[in-house]
Amino acid sequence: SQTIHQWPATLVQPVGSPLSLECTVEGTSNPNLYWYRQAAGRGLQLLFYSIGIDQISSEVPQNLSASRPQDRQFILSSKKLLLSDSGFYLCACCVKGQGSYEQYFGPGTRLTVT
Amino acid sequence: KQEVTQIPAALSVPEGENLVLNCSFTDSAIYNLQWFRQDPGKGLTSLLLIQSSQREQTSGRLNASLDKSSGRSTLYIAASQPGDSATYLCAAAFSYGGSNYKLTFGKGTLLTVNP
């Protein structure tokens, strides 16, 4: 079964500083990968998804970007953080096969922008 | 635009009670529906997945049903325990081309089971 790793677990960054969050997946190949943000009172918001290396789609215009340099590595970045970027960031992977599709989530990164 | 709604937003029950969490979705063309559990400060744990061709799925004390025609799913928890306290999220999967899918989430139901 697949395992999703995220780091760091928590991060406190000043406004205007850069950001890099990393997600890696074990136990599966060629997965679809997703970045979500969970903010208080707003539920889970899909930020980016990727169906393969260097294939990234953005769901909403924002201050963030994503990259997928390797099959099982997904990176979320920002050049200059805003206060509104604070939240709980979750990476997810999907498992496909035999007519089924299921998403699994990593442990998340708590980002506080001060 | 697909929308998923969960009712109630919060629920507090005494230990041992059977309870039902509700989820509704606006687009009946879902591929499947997934129920998740989230503990405070943690990621999401998948509980049950119902394919669009199925009516229900069961795992232990949990039973999830799906009615595509009415756009509804329910999660039934039998004999609730304090350890069931968490936020429960439902998510509907929709295709974005080929065999690729995205989930649309509800905002969740915060469940508290009191000893």
mmCIF file with all atom_site columns, C-alpha atoms in Angstrom, chain B residues 40-110:
data_model
loop_
_atom_site.group_PDB
_atom_site.id
_atom_site.type_symbol
_atom_site.label_atom_id
_atom_site.label_alt_id
_atom_site.label_comp_id
_atom_site.label_asym_id
_atom_site.label_entity_id
_atom_site.label_seq_id
_atom_site.pdbx_PDB_ins_code
_atom_site.Cartn_x
_atom_site.Cartn_y
_atom_site.Cartn_z
_atom_site.occupancy
_atom_site.B_iso_or_equiv
_atom_site.pdbx_formal_charge
_atom_site.auth_seq_id
_atom_site.auth_comp_id
_atom_site.auth_asym_id
_atom_site.auth_atom_id
_atom_site.pdbx_PDB_model_num
ATOM 1  C CA . PRO B 1 40  ? -7.369  17.548 15.128  1.00 0.00 ? 40  PRO B CA 1
ATOM 2  C CA . GLY B 1 41  ? -4.137  18.613 13.435  1.00 0.00 ? 41  GLY B CA 1
ATOM 3  C CA . LYS B 1 42  ? -3.898  15.406 11.439  1.00 0.00 ? 42  LYS B CA 1
ATOM 4  C CA . GLY B 1 43  ? -4.333  14.288 7.854   1.00 0.00 ? 43  GLY B CA 1
ATOM 5  C CA . LEU B 1 44  ? -7.383  12.508 6.490   1.00 0.00 ? 44  LEU B CA 1
ATOM 6  C CA . THR B 1 45  ? -8.000  8.812  6.992   1.00 0.00 ? 45  THR B CA 1
ATOM 7  C CA . SER B 1 46  ? -10.166 7.055  4.434   1.00 0.00 ? 46  SER B CA 1
ATOM 8  C CA . LEU B 1 47  ? -13.071 5.215  6.056   1.00 0.00 ? 47  LEU B CA 1
ATOM 9  C CA . LEU B 1 48  ? -15.300 3.968  3.273   1.00 0.00 ? 48  LEU B CA 1
ATOM 10 C CA . LEU B 1 49  ? -15.538 4.290  -0.479  1.00 0.00 ? 49  LEU B CA 1
ATOM 11 C CA . ILE B 1 50  ? -18.753 3.679  -2.407  1.00 0.00 ? 50  ILE B CA 1
ATOM 12 C CA . GLN B 1 51  ? -18.603 3.228  -6.151  1.00 0.00 ? 51  GLN B CA 1
ATOM 13 C CA . SER B 1 52  ? -21.336 4.954  -8.144  1.00 0.00 ? 52  SER B CA 1
ATOM 14 C CA . SER B 1 53  ? -22.812 1.544  -8.999  1.00 0.00 ? 53  SER B CA 1
ATOM 15 C CA . GLN B 1 54  ? -23.066 0.542  -5.346  1.00 0.00 ? 54  GLN B CA 1
ATOM 16 C CA . ARG B 1 55  ? -25.729 1.353  -2.781  1.00 0.00 ? 55  ARG B CA 1
ATOM 17 C CA . GLU B 1 56  ? -23.748 0.870  0.419   1.00 0.00 ? 56  GLU B CA 1
ATOM 18 C CA . GLN B 1 57  ? -20.506 -0.189 2.038   1.00 0.00 ? 57  GLN B CA 1
ATOM 19 C CA . THR B 1 58  ? -19.840 -1.461 5.540   1.00 0.00 ? 58  THR B CA 1
ATOM 20 C CA . SER B 1 59  ? -16.765 -1.548 7.739   1.00 0.00 ? 59  SER B CA 1
ATOM 21 C CA . GLY B 1 60  ? -17.203 -2.613 11.337  1.00 0.00 ? 60  GLY B CA 1
ATOM 22 C CA . ARG B 1 61  ? -19.592 -0.196 13.052  1.00 0.00 ? 61  ARG B CA 1
ATOM 23 C CA . LEU B 1 62  ? -19.676 2.079  10.005  1.00 0.00 ? 62  LEU B CA 1
ATOM 24 C CA . ASN B 1 63  ? -22.128 1.874  7.143   1.00 0.00 ? 63  ASN B CA 1
ATOM 25 C CA . ALA B 1 64  ? -22.225 4.303  4.245   1.00 0.00 ? 64  ALA B CA 1
ATOM 26 C CA . SER B 1 65  ? -25.033 4.522  1.726   1.00 0.00 ? 65  SER B CA 1
ATOM 27 C CA . LEU B 1 66  ? -25.283 6.245  -1.625  1.00 0.00 ? 66  LEU B CA 1
ATOM 28 C CA . ASP B 1 67  ? -28.341 7.409  -3.560  1.00 0.00 ? 67  ASP B CA 1
ATOM 29 C CA . LYS B 1 68  ? -27.155 9.011  -6.784  1.00 0.00 ? 68  LYS B CA 1
ATOM 30 C CA . SER B 1 69  ? -30.628 9.932  -8.003  1.00 0.00 ? 69  SER B CA 1
ATOM 31 C CA . SER B 1 70  ? -31.294 12.087 -4.957  1.00 0.00 ? 70  SER B CA 1
ATOM 32 C CA . GLY B 1 71  ? -27.690 13.254 -4.625  1.00 0.00 ? 71  GLY B CA 1
ATOM 33 C CA . ARG B 1 72  ? -27.281 11.964 -1.083  1.00 0.00 ? 72  ARG B CA 1
ATOM 34 C CA . SER B 1 73  ? -25.000 9.823  1.025   1.00 0.00 ? 73  SER B CA 1
ATOM 35 C CA . THR B 1 74  ? -25.206 8.946  4.696   1.00 0.00 ? 74  THR B CA 1
ATOM 36 C CA . LEU B 1 75  ? -22.652 7.621  7.146   1.00 0.00 ? 75  LEU B CA 1
ATOM 37 C CA . TYR B 1 76  ? -24.191 5.550  9.916   1.00 0.00 ? 76  TYR B CA 1
ATOM 38 C CA . ILE B 1 77  ? -22.153 4.956  13.066  1.00 0.00 ? 77  ILE B CA 1
ATOM 39 C CA . ALA B 1 78  ? -23.472 2.283  15.394  1.00 0.00 ? 78  ALA B CA 1
ATOM 40 C CA . ALA B 1 79  ? -22.896 2.234  19.130  1.00 0.00 ? 79  ALA B CA 1
ATOM 41 C CA . SER B 1 80  ? -20.771 5.376  19.146  1.00 0.00 ? 80  SER B CA 1
ATOM 42 C CA . GLN B 1 81  ? -17.673 5.575  21.355  1.00 0.00 ? 81  GLN B CA 1
ATOM 43 C CA . PRO B 1 82  ? -15.612 8.532  22.632  1.00 0.00 ? 82  PRO B CA 1
ATOM 44 C CA . GLY B 1 83  ? -12.845 7.428  20.264  1.00 0.00 ? 83  GLY B CA 1
ATOM 45 C CA . ASP B 1 84  ? -15.167 8.201  17.350  1.00 0.00 ? 84  ASP B CA 1
ATOM 46 C CA . SER B 1 85  ? -14.881 11.906 18.153  1.00 0.00 ? 85  SER B CA 1
ATOM 47 C CA . ALA B 1 86  ? -13.413 13.597 15.087  1.00 0.00 ? 86  ALA B CA 1
ATOM 48 C CA . THR B 1 87  ? -14.395 15.557 11.993  1.00 0.00 ? 87  THR B CA 1
ATOM 49 C CA . TYR B 1 88  ? -16.009 13.445 9.277   1.00 0.00 ? 88  TYR B CA 1
ATOM 50 C CA . LEU B 1 89  ? -15.676 14.577 5.684   1.00 0.00 ? 89  LEU B CA 1
ATOM 51 C CA . CYS B 1 90  ? -17.394 13.302 2.580   1.00 0.00 ? 90  CYS B CA 1
ATOM 52 C CA . ALA B 1 91  ? -15.946 13.796 -0.875  1.00 0.00 ? 91  ALA B CA 1
ATOM 53 C CA . ALA B 1 92  ? -17.407 13.104 -4.308  1.00 0.00 ? 92  ALA B CA 1
ATOM 54 C CA . ALA B 1 93  ? -15.108 12.093 -7.156  1.00 0.00 ? 93  ALA B CA 1
ATOM 55 C CA . PHE B 1 94  ? -15.653 13.612 -10.565 1.00 0.00 ? 94  PHE B CA 1
ATOM 56 C CA . SER B 1 95  ? -13.778 13.013 -13.805 1.00 0.00 ? 95  SER B CA 1
ATOM 57 C CA . TYR B 1 96  ? -11.542 15.700 -15.275 1.00 0.00 ? 96  TYR B CA 1
ATOM 58 C CA . GLY B 1 97  ? -10.670 13.714 -18.353 1.00 0.00 ? 97  GLY B CA 1
ATOM 59 C CA . GLY B 1 98  ? -9.907  10.088 -19.144 1.00 0.00 ? 98  GLY B CA 1
ATOM 60 C CA . SER B 1 99  ? -9.390  8.045  -16.006 1.00 0.00 ? 99  SER B CA 1
ATOM 61 C CA . ASN B 1 100 ? -8.366  11.061 -13.916 1.00 0.00 ? 100 ASN B CA 1
ATOM 62 C CA . TYR B 1 101 ? -10.546 12.245 -11.084 1.00 0.00 ? 101 TYR B CA 1
ATOM 63 C CA . LYS B 1 102 ? -10.792 15.062 -8.574  1.00 0.00 ? 102 LYS B CA 1
ATOM 64 C CA . LEU B 1 103 ? -12.530 15.138 -5.231  1.00 0.00 ? 103 LEU B CA 1
ATOM 65 C CA . THR B 1 104 ? -14.943 17.835 -4.134  1.00 0.00 ? 104 THR B CA 1
ATOM 66 C CA . PHE B 1 105 ? -15.193 17.961 -0.350  1.00 0.00 ? 105 PHE B CA 1
ATOM 67 C CA . GLY B 1 106 ? -17.878 18.985 2.060   1.00 0.00 ? 106 GLY B CA 1
ATOM 68 C CA . LYS B 1 107 ? -16.887 21.143 5.031   1.00 0.00 ? 107 LYS B CA 1
ATOM 69 C CA . GLY B 1 108 ? -17.304 18.249 7.414   1.00 0.00 ? 108 GLY B CA 1
ATOM 70 C CA . THR B 1 109 ? -19.271 17.327 10.515  1.00 0.00 ? 109 THR B CA 1
ATOM 71 C CA . LEU B 1 110 ? -17.523 17.713 13.869  1.00 0.00 ? 110 LEU B CA 1
#
